[in-house]
């Protein structure tokens, strides 16, 4: 698949095949692409905790407050993305420019993870509704948990939904 095909075919999965495990070579490919994602000053101010089995179930439960993300329990892998400290040059830049480079870097990381997963035939969903304290406890993390990405195979018959996006003219402007 080329990148355009990945972008057209990737969607947030909300129906996982709960009996099909993710092959270790596919998980490693996703993690390697994550490792290669760009970040401010190459600092990679994040950590990825891979949760499988009981820990994945516990993390899934910690994303389900107020009835949200019920589908997460069926995903065999949960990727917990937590913050790590900036490298010094990025910390200085963030302070001077009043820009949260860490959040930008985590967004880029998530894009790389979800794109590579799609290229591997896997499905993902990026979850921002989560209980930070519970997940920190489950994963023994010090840094704030910013996202959880579900990873697995979609249930058979889970159809590609049409993409509802802004018109390109509303989204993009050109200045010369």
XYZ file of N, CA, C and O in Angstrom:
704
model
N 0.834 -1.191 0.000
C 0.000 0.000 0.000
C 0.870 1.242 0.000
O 1.822 1.314 0.749
N 0.504 2.216 -0.830
C 1.197 3.493 -0.733
C 0.504 4.335 0.338
O -0.538 3.948 0.866
N 1.095 5.496 0.663
C 0.557 6.262 1.784
C -0.871 6.721 1.545
O -1.698 6.715 2.459
N -1.185 7.123 0.323
C -2.559 7.566 0.027
C -3.547 6.433 0.285
O -4.623 6.649 0.851
N -3.201 5.216 -0.101
C -4.081 4.064 0.145
C -4.231 3.817 1.650
O -5.318 3.497 2.121
N -3.149 3.972 2.377
C -3.227 3.827 3.836
C -4.182 4.874 4.405
O -5.064 4.558 5.200
N -4.030 6.135 3.986
C -4.884 7.216 4.480
C -6.351 6.980 4.129
O -7.245 7.278 4.924
N -6.604 6.445 2.950
C -7.984 6.200 2.523
C -8.606 5.004 3.234
O -9.814 4.959 3.438
N -7.797 4.030 3.625
C -8.325 2.795 4.192
C -8.244 2.685 5.703
O -8.924 1.856 6.298
N -7.433 3.515 6.335
C -7.316 3.472 7.793
C -8.535 4.148 8.418
O -8.968 5.195 7.965
N -9.089 3.527 9.413
C -10.181 4.143 10.161
C -10.084 3.727 11.620
O -9.387 2.769 11.948
N -10.777 4.443 12.475
C -10.814 4.084 13.890
C -11.682 2.849 14.049
O -12.882 2.895 13.789
N -11.056 1.762 14.462
C -11.762 0.490 14.604
C -12.524 0.457 15.923
O -11.978 0.778 16.970
N -13.770 0.045 15.826
C -14.593 -0.077 17.028
C -15.220 -1.457 17.135
O -16.185 -1.652 17.877
N -14.646 -2.408 16.387
C -15.124 -3.797 16.448
C -13.937 -4.709 16.149
O -13.595 -4.939 14.992
N -13.302 -5.196 17.215
C -12.117 -6.040 17.072
C -12.462 -7.517 17.121
O -13.391 -7.931 17.811
N -11.656 -8.305 16.412
C -11.708 -9.756 16.502
C -10.996 -10.113 17.805
O -9.773 -10.000 17.908
N -11.745 -10.533 18.809
C -11.167 -10.733 20.143
C -10.458 -12.073 20.319
O -9.963 -12.366 21.407
N -10.390 -12.888 19.277
C -9.672 -14.163 19.384
C -8.421 -14.212 18.509
O -7.628 -15.140 18.628
N -8.227 -13.234 17.655
C -7.058 -13.226 16.774
C -5.961 -12.340 17.354
O -6.137 -11.137 17.532
N -4.848 -12.964 17.664
C -3.710 -12.238 18.239
C -2.931 -11.505 17.146
O -2.954 -11.894 15.982
N -2.232 -10.473 17.536
C -1.346 -9.736 16.646
C -0.010 -10.466 16.607
O 0.596 -10.720 17.656
N 0.440 -10.806 15.405
C 1.716 -11.497 15.252
C 2.861 -10.601 15.730
O 2.846 -9.390 15.502
N 3.848 -11.209 16.373
C 4.946 -10.423 16.943
C 5.704 -9.641 15.874
O 6.125 -8.504 16.125
N 5.865 -10.180 14.665
C 6.598 -9.449 13.622
C 5.813 -8.211 13.167
O 6.412 -7.178 12.832
N 4.487 -8.270 13.191
C 3.687 -7.093 12.824
C 3.746 -6.048 13.936
O 3.858 -4.850 13.662
N 3.685 -6.485 15.174
C 3.816 -5.564 16.296
C 5.192 -4.900 16.268
O 5.311 -3.680 16.451
N 6.231 -5.660 16.001
C 7.578 -5.101 15.930
C 7.702 -4.094 14.800
O 8.378 -3.067 14.950
N 7.056 -4.347 13.653
C 7.086 -3.394 12.537
C 6.429 -2.080 12.941
O 6.931 -0.994 12.622
N 5.319 -2.159 13.661
C 4.639 -0.955 14.146
C 5.548 -0.191 15.100
O 5.698 1.036 15.001
N 6.179 -0.894 16.022
C 7.047 -0.244 17.004
C 8.296 0.348 16.359
O 8.770 1.418 16.765
N 8.817 -0.314 15.347
C 9.989 0.214 14.642
C 9.629 1.488 13.892
O 10.399 2.458 13.892
N 8.456 1.527 13.256
C 8.023 2.763 12.594
C 7.832 3.873 13.623
O 8.165 5.031 13.358
N 7.306 3.529 14.788
C 7.156 4.516 15.859
C 8.524 5.070 16.258
O 8.679 6.288 16.447
N 9.493 4.191 16.364
C 10.851 4.613 16.743
C 11.418 5.602 15.735
O 12.180 6.507 16.077
N 11.025 5.468 14.473
C 11.548 6.319 13.412
C 10.781 7.628 13.241
O 11.186 8.469 12.441
N 9.722 7.836 13.994
C 8.934 9.062 13.826
C 9.743 10.276 14.259
O 10.527 10.215 15.205
N 9.572 11.396 13.552
C 10.320 12.597 13.913
C 9.786 13.241 15.185
O 8.620 13.075 15.540
N 10.679 13.948 15.863
C 10.299 14.682 17.069
C 11.217 15.888 17.218
O 12.311 15.917 16.654
N 10.762 16.872 17.984
C 11.549 18.084 18.187
C 12.918 17.730 18.757
O 13.019 17.018 19.759
N 13.953 18.206 18.102
C 15.339 17.965 18.523
C 15.644 16.470 18.665
O 16.540 16.088 19.423
N 14.915 15.649 17.960
C 15.056 14.184 18.030
C 14.970 13.675 19.469
O 15.550 12.660 19.823
N 14.213 14.388 20.295
C 14.153 14.063 21.717
C 13.248 12.903 22.091
O 13.398 12.327 23.161
N 12.264 12.589 21.248
C 11.301 11.521 21.530
C 10.824 11.562 22.994
O 11.052 10.636 23.764
N 10.085 12.625 23.357
C 9.680 12.819 24.748
C 8.438 12.006 25.136
O 7.449 12.542 25.632
N 8.506 10.726 24.883
C 7.385 9.832 25.150
C 7.899 8.423 25.373
O 9.063 8.105 25.074
N 7.037 7.600 25.900
C 7.350 6.190 26.099
C 6.133 5.385 25.656
O 4.997 5.798 25.900
N 6.368 4.262 25.022
C 5.290 3.374 24.589
C 5.330 2.136 25.471
O 6.345 1.440 25.523
N 4.239 1.862 26.141
C 4.118 0.647 26.933
C 3.154 -0.274 26.199
O 1.999 0.107 25.960
N 3.635 -1.449 25.824
C 2.822 -2.426 25.109
C 2.136 -3.323 26.134
O 2.800 -4.000 26.917
N 0.820 -3.301 26.121
C 0.041 -4.116 27.060
C -0.704 -5.203 26.291
O -1.390 -4.920 25.304
N -0.545 -6.428 26.763
C -1.236 -7.576 26.186
C -1.855 -8.373 27.334
O -1.531 -8.141 28.492
N -2.728 -9.305 27.002
C -3.303 -10.173 28.025
C -4.057 -9.409 29.091
O -4.826 -8.493 28.796
N -3.816 -9.787 30.365
C -4.526 -9.164 31.488
C -4.260 -7.665 31.583
O -5.163 -6.888 31.910
N -3.030 -7.254 31.303
C -2.738 -5.820 31.402
C -3.515 -5.044 30.338
O -3.996 -3.933 30.600
N -3.681 -5.608 29.142
C -4.477 -4.943 28.100
C -5.923 -4.799 28.546
O -6.553 -3.751 28.341
N -6.457 -5.831 29.182
C -7.844 -5.772 29.674
C -7.995 -4.690 30.747
O -8.983 -3.953 30.764
N -7.009 -4.592 31.625
C -7.063 -3.579 32.685
C -6.973 -2.170 32.103
O -7.690 -1.259 32.532
N -6.067 -1.992 31.140
C -5.943 -0.678 30.504
C -7.230 -0.347 29.752
O -7.729 0.783 29.824
N -7.786 -1.326 29.037
C -9.041 -1.091 28.318
C -10.121 -0.602 29.279
O -10.830 0.370 29.000
N -10.215 -1.255 30.415
C -11.226 -0.867 31.417
C -10.999 0.579 31.885
O -11.954 1.312 32.138
N -9.737 0.990 31.954
C -9.408 2.342 32.396
C -9.688 3.390 31.316
O -9.502 4.584 31.550
N -10.135 2.965 30.133
C -10.536 3.899 29.071
C -12.054 3.937 28.908
O -12.550 4.573 27.987
N -12.771 3.236 29.792
C -14.195 3.039 29.571
C -15.109 3.780 30.540
O -16.280 3.437 30.675
N -14.598 4.819 31.172
C -15.439 5.593 32.075
C -16.630 6.206 31.354
O -16.555 6.540 30.175
N -17.743 6.300 32.052
C -18.979 6.891 31.542
C -19.471 6.210 30.253
O -20.056 6.846 29.380
N -19.180 4.916 30.125
C -19.679 4.146 28.984
C -18.904 4.313 27.685
O -19.333 3.824 26.643
N -17.784 4.962 27.738
C -16.973 5.197 26.529
C -16.145 3.959 26.182
O -15.851 3.121 27.033
N -15.737 3.854 24.932
C -14.740 2.896 24.430
C -15.013 1.439 24.808
O -14.078 0.680 25.064
N -16.256 1.016 24.806
C -16.585 -0.363 25.184
C -15.868 -1.393 24.311
O -15.519 -2.467 24.779
N -15.633 -1.059 23.060
C -14.968 -1.948 22.107
C -13.519 -2.249 22.496
O -12.946 -3.245 22.050
N -12.905 -1.402 23.308
C -11.482 -1.532 23.638
C -11.167 -2.867 24.302
O -10.065 -3.403 24.136
N -12.110 -3.435 25.018
C -11.878 -4.712 25.711
C -11.579 -5.853 24.750
O -10.989 -6.852 25.141
N -11.991 -5.718 23.499
C -11.759 -6.776 22.519
C -10.427 -6.647 21.787
O -10.015 -7.574 21.093
N -9.752 -5.521 21.920
C -8.453 -5.334 21.253
C -7.388 -6.123 22.013
O -7.258 -5.966 23.229
N -6.601 -6.942 21.317
C -5.603 -7.756 22.017
C -4.378 -6.981 22.504
O -3.667 -7.439 23.385
N -4.145 -5.789 21.929
C -2.971 -4.994 22.300
C -3.418 -3.565 22.578
O -4.219 -2.990 21.837
N -2.878 -3.013 23.649
C -3.085 -1.609 23.986
C -1.705 -0.959 24.042
O -0.824 -1.457 24.762
N -1.518 0.096 23.281
C -0.262 0.844 23.303
C -0.499 2.109 24.132
O -1.274 2.983 23.732
N 0.134 2.172 25.276
C -0.021 3.303 26.186
C 1.099 4.295 25.882
O 2.282 3.951 25.965
N 0.711 5.525 25.534
C 1.685 6.560 25.204
C 1.747 7.534 26.380
O 0.776 8.220 26.687
N 2.904 7.573 27.025
C 3.076 8.464 28.173
C 4.188 9.472 27.888
O 5.058 9.246 27.054
N 4.109 10.580 28.606
C 5.097 11.648 28.443
C 6.399 11.313 29.149
O 6.400 10.721 30.219
N 7.458 11.760 28.540
C 8.782 11.732 29.147
C 9.315 13.159 29.106
O 8.799 13.996 28.359
N 10.346 13.466 29.865
C 10.877 14.836 29.844
C 11.440 15.209 28.473
O 11.915 14.364 27.720
N 11.391 16.493 28.185
C 12.030 17.038 26.990
C 13.546 16.853 27.085
O 14.102 16.849 28.185
N 14.213 16.792 25.934
C 15.659 17.008 25.930
C 15.853 18.512 26.153
O 14.939 19.305 25.920
N 17.015 18.907 26.627
C 17.219 20.303 27.020
C 16.921 21.302 25.905
O 16.279 22.325 26.142
N 17.380 21.030 24.688
C 17.162 21.993 23.596
C 15.673 22.150 23.284
O 15.204 23.264 23.027
N 14.910 21.071 23.318
C 13.464 21.160 23.066
C 12.761 21.867 24.224
O 11.815 22.623 24.016
N 13.225 21.649 25.448
C 12.635 22.317 26.613
C 12.821 23.828 26.508
O 11.894 24.599 26.774
N 14.018 24.231 26.106
C 14.297 25.663 25.948
C 13.413 26.229 24.835
O 12.774 27.274 24.997
N 13.361 25.543 23.713
C 12.537 26.004 22.592
C 11.069 26.098 22.962
O 10.390 27.067 22.604
N 10.566 25.108 23.691
C 9.158 25.114 24.110
C 8.863 26.311 25.005
O 7.818 26.957 24.879
N 9.801 26.610 25.898
C 9.601 27.734 26.817
C 9.671 29.070 26.074
O 8.812 29.937 26.268
N 10.661 29.229 25.227
C 10.829 30.492 24.507
C 9.680 30.728 23.532
O 9.154 31.831 23.426
N 9.290 29.693 22.817
C 8.273 29.832 21.772
C 6.851 29.566 22.261
O 5.899 29.649 21.484
N 6.698 29.217 23.529
C 5.372 28.933 24.093
C 4.634 27.907 23.241
O 3.484 28.105 22.856
N 5.336 26.824 22.935
C 4.769 25.776 22.094
C 4.968 24.426 22.775
O 6.043 24.145 23.296
N 3.939 23.617 22.767
C 3.978 22.310 23.419
C 4.488 21.254 22.433
O 3.703 20.523 21.841
N 5.797 21.213 22.246
C 6.378 20.278 21.286
C 6.100 18.823 21.651
O 5.965 17.974 20.779
N 6.005 18.536 22.916
C 5.763 17.154 23.357
C 4.425 16.639 22.808
O 4.351 15.541 22.283
N 3.383 17.455 22.886
C 2.083 17.048 22.347
C 2.142 16.879 20.831
O 1.539 15.951 20.277
N 2.863 17.767 20.172
C 3.032 17.648 18.720
C 3.743 16.339 18.396
O 3.321 15.580 17.512
N 4.816 16.060 19.123
C 5.586 14.829 18.892
C 4.743 13.582 19.128
O 4.842 12.601 18.387
N 3.901 13.598 20.147
C 3.032 12.453 20.431
C 2.004 12.284 19.315
O 1.668 11.163 18.929
N 1.532 13.400 18.755
C 0.621 13.319 17.614
C 1.292 12.687 16.400
O 0.702 11.828 15.723
N 2.518 13.092 16.123
C 3.260 12.518 15.001
C 3.504 11.025 15.244
O 3.315 10.190 14.351
N 3.922 10.686 16.449
C 4.135 9.285 16.823
C 2.879 8.462 16.561
O 2.942 7.379 15.972
N 1.744 8.988 16.974
C 0.473 8.272 16.802
C 0.148 8.079 15.322
O -0.359 7.022 14.927
N 0.441 9.082 14.518
C 0.212 8.955 13.080
C 1.091 7.855 12.490
O 0.626 7.045 11.666
N 2.339 7.797 12.892
C 3.232 6.743 12.400
C 2.739 5.367 12.837
O 2.736 4.420 12.058
N 2.327 5.244 14.094
C 1.840 3.961 14.603
C 0.615 3.508 13.822
O 0.550 2.359 13.362
N -0.357 4.395 13.660
C -1.599 3.990 12.999
C -1.394 3.729 11.512
O -2.025 2.831 10.949
N -0.516 4.483 10.870
C -0.246 4.252 9.450
C 0.462 2.913 9.237
O 0.089 2.136 8.357
N 1.468 2.631 10.039
C 2.174 1.345 9.893
C 1.256 0.179 10.225
O 1.301 -0.862 9.575
N 0.429 0.342 11.234
C -0.526 -0.718 11.572
C -1.424 -1.015 10.367
O -1.641 -2.179 10.018
N -1.930 0.040 9.729
C -2.776 -0.147 8.548
C -2.004 -0.857 7.433
O -2.530 -1.755 6.775
N -0.744 -0.479 7.246
C 0.089 -1.133 6.222
C 0.290 -2.616 6.536
O 0.444 -3.427 5.627
N 0.244 -2.967 7.818
C 0.415 -4.361 8.246
C -0.912 -5.130 8.250
O -0.945 -6.294 8.631
N -2.002 -4.466 7.865
C -3.310 -5.116 7.869
C -3.989 -5.118 9.228
O -4.948 -5.849 9.454
N -3.489 -4.284 10.140
C -4.044 -4.191 11.492
C -4.943 -2.962 11.607
O -4.851 -2.036 10.810
N -5.766 -2.970 12.619
C -6.665 -1.852 12.886
C -6.283 -1.188 14.193
O -5.701 -1.814 15.083
N -6.625 0.098 14.305
C -6.287 0.886 15.489
C -7.416 1.849 15.825
O -8.263 2.141 14.991
N -7.371 2.350 17.040
C -8.201 3.478 17.442
C -7.415 4.254 18.498
O -6.884 3.655 19.440
N -7.328 5.550 18.321
C -6.612 6.408 19.261
C -7.603 6.873 20.320
O -8.611 7.494 19.993
N -7.306 6.563 21.568
C -8.203 6.888 22.669
C -7.607 7.986 23.545
O -6.497 7.849 24.051
N -8.353 9.050 23.715
C -7.939 10.124 24.606
C -8.776 10.151 25.880
O -8.435 10.832 26.831
N -9.876 9.389 25.889
C -10.725 9.281 27.079
C -10.127 8.178 27.931
O -10.237 6.995 27.585
N -9.493 8.549 29.034
C -8.789 7.550 29.835
C -8.608 8.027 31.264
O -8.711 9.217 31.547
N -8.348 7.088 32.126
C -8.069 7.393 33.537
C -6.553 7.320 33.719
O -5.974 6.238 33.869
N -5.933 8.480 33.689
C -4.478 8.598 33.775
C -3.919 7.882 35.006
O -2.981 7.089 34.891
N -4.492 8.124 36.174
C -3.970 7.515 37.405
C -4.031 5.996 37.366
O -3.077 5.323 37.760
N -5.143 5.446 36.913
C -5.275 3.981 36.850
C -4.270 3.379 35.893
O -3.638 2.367 36.185
N -4.130 3.997 34.733
C -3.203 3.446 33.736
C -1.764 3.590 34.205
O -0.951 2.672 34.034
N -1.437 4.697 34.836
C -0.081 4.838 35.406
C 0.195 3.716 36.399
O 1.292 3.158 36.429
N -0.777 3.403 37.212
C -0.621 2.338 38.203
C -0.468 0.971 37.537
O 0.414 0.187 37.891
N -1.298 0.678 36.572
C -1.242 -0.608 35.856
C 0.120 -0.797 35.191
O 0.705 -1.872 35.234
N 0.605 0.279 34.563
C 1.836 0.207 33.763
C 3.082 0.660 34.514
O 4.172 0.680 33.933
N 2.937 1.048 35.769
C 4.054 1.519 36.573
C 4.782 2.685 35.887
O 5.988 2.649 35.679
N 4.012 3.715 35.542
C 4.538 4.861 34.817
C 4.595 6.092 35.711
O 3.723 6.287 36.550
N 5.597 6.925 35.480
C 5.676 8.200 36.179
C 5.081 9.318 35.338
O 4.430 10.209 35.857
N 5.332 9.288 34.025
C 4.860 10.354 33.143
C 3.374 10.251 32.858
O 2.787 9.165 32.869
N 2.765 11.394 32.586
C 1.334 11.449 32.277
C 1.011 10.592 31.058
O 1.743 10.599 30.064
N -0.081 9.866 31.139
C -0.565 9.088 30.000
C -1.370 10.038 29.127
O -2.315 10.671 29.588
N -0.985 10.153 27.869
C -1.643 11.085 26.953
C -2.612 10.385 26.014
O -3.645 10.941 25.671
N -2.274 9.199 25.571
C -3.120 8.457 24.640
C -2.976 6.970 24.885
O -1.943 6.506 25.384
N -3.996 6.242 24.485
C -3.923 4.791 24.394
C -4.368 4.447 22.982
O -5.372 4.977 22.496
N -3.610 3.592 22.321
C -3.974 3.165 20.964
C -4.311 1.682 21.011
O -3.472 0.866 21.398
N -5.550 1.364 20.645
C -5.936 -0.049 20.539
C -5.341 -0.593 19.259
O -5.217 0.115 18.253
N -4.975 -1.879 19.286
C -4.332 -2.495 18.121
C -4.788 -3.936 18.008
O -4.772 -4.680 18.999
N -5.214 -4.319 16.835
C -5.635 -5.689 16.597
C -6.233 -5.818 15.210
O -6.068 -4.944 14.361
N -6.926 -6.913 14.990
C -7.610 -7.141 13.725
C -9.073 -6.782 13.881
O -9.708 -7.129 14.886
N -9.608 -6.104 12.875
C -11.034 -5.793 12.887
C -11.827 -7.086 12.737
O -11.358 -8.057 12.126
N -13.026 -7.090 13.314
C -13.926 -8.224 13.126
C -14.224 -8.383 11.641
O -14.314 -7.385 10.908
N -14.398 -9.606 11.224
C -14.767 -9.858 9.839
C -16.081 -9.148 9.544
O -17.005 -9.144 10.351
N -16.138 -8.512 8.393
C -17.345 -7.794 8.005
C -17.376 -6.349 8.467
O -18.332 -5.622 8.167
N -16.344 -5.905 9.226
C -16.285 -4.510 9.655
C -15.971 -3.673 8.417
O -14.854 -3.683 7.914
N -16.963 -2.983 7.919
C -16.846 -2.272 6.643
C -16.165 -0.924 6.802
O -16.295 -0.258 7.829
N -15.485 -0.543 5.738
C -14.852 0.767 5.679
C -15.956 1.822 5.597
O -16.810 1.779 4.718
N -15.943 2.751 6.535
C -16.920 3.832 6.540
C -16.442 4.939 5.615
O -15.245 5.148 5.441
N -17.388 5.667 5.043
C -16.992 6.796 4.201
C -16.370 7.871 5.090
O -16.798 8.081 6.224
N -15.374 8.527 4.563
C -14.667 9.562 5.316
C -15.448 10.868 5.236
O -15.797 11.326 4.156
N -15.721 11.448 6.384
C -16.380 12.749 6.455
C -15.313 13.758 6.826
O -14.890 13.826 7.982
N -14.883 14.504 5.843
C -13.819 15.472 6.040
C -14.233 16.811 5.451
O -15.095 16.883 4.577
N -13.581 17.854 5.908
C -13.823 19.176 5.334
C -13.423 19.164 3.867
O -12.506 18.440 3.455
N -14.052 20.023 3.094
C -13.679 20.222 1.709
C -12.280 20.827 1.675
O -11.925 21.638 2.553
N -11.487 20.477 0.690
C -10.097 20.941 0.615
C -10.014 22.469 0.615
O -9.107 23.053 1.206
N -10.990 23.145 -0.013
C -10.971 24.613 -0.056
C -11.222 25.222 1.327
O -10.785 26.338 1.587
N -11.923 24.527 2.188
C -12.160 25.001 3.545
C -10.954 24.735 4.443
O -10.680 25.452 5.393
N -10.223 23.699 4.101
C -9.123 23.243 4.923
C -7.781 23.909 4.589
O -6.929 24.063 5.444
N -7.615 24.300 3.325
C -6.316 24.756 2.853
C -6.449 26.132 2.201
O -7.407 26.389 1.470
N -5.476 26.989 2.466
C -5.393 28.264 1.741
C -3.977 28.428 1.236
O -3.022 27.911 1.807
N -3.863 29.147 0.143
C -2.561 29.401 -0.492
C -2.271 30.896 -0.443
O -3.161 31.714 -0.695
N -1.049 31.244 -0.122
C -0.618 32.629 -0.111
C 0.676 32.711 -0.905
O 1.602 31.933 -0.666
N 0.723 33.655 -1.829
C 1.954 33.843 -2.619
C 2.530 35.206 -2.381
O 1.880 36.121 -2.007
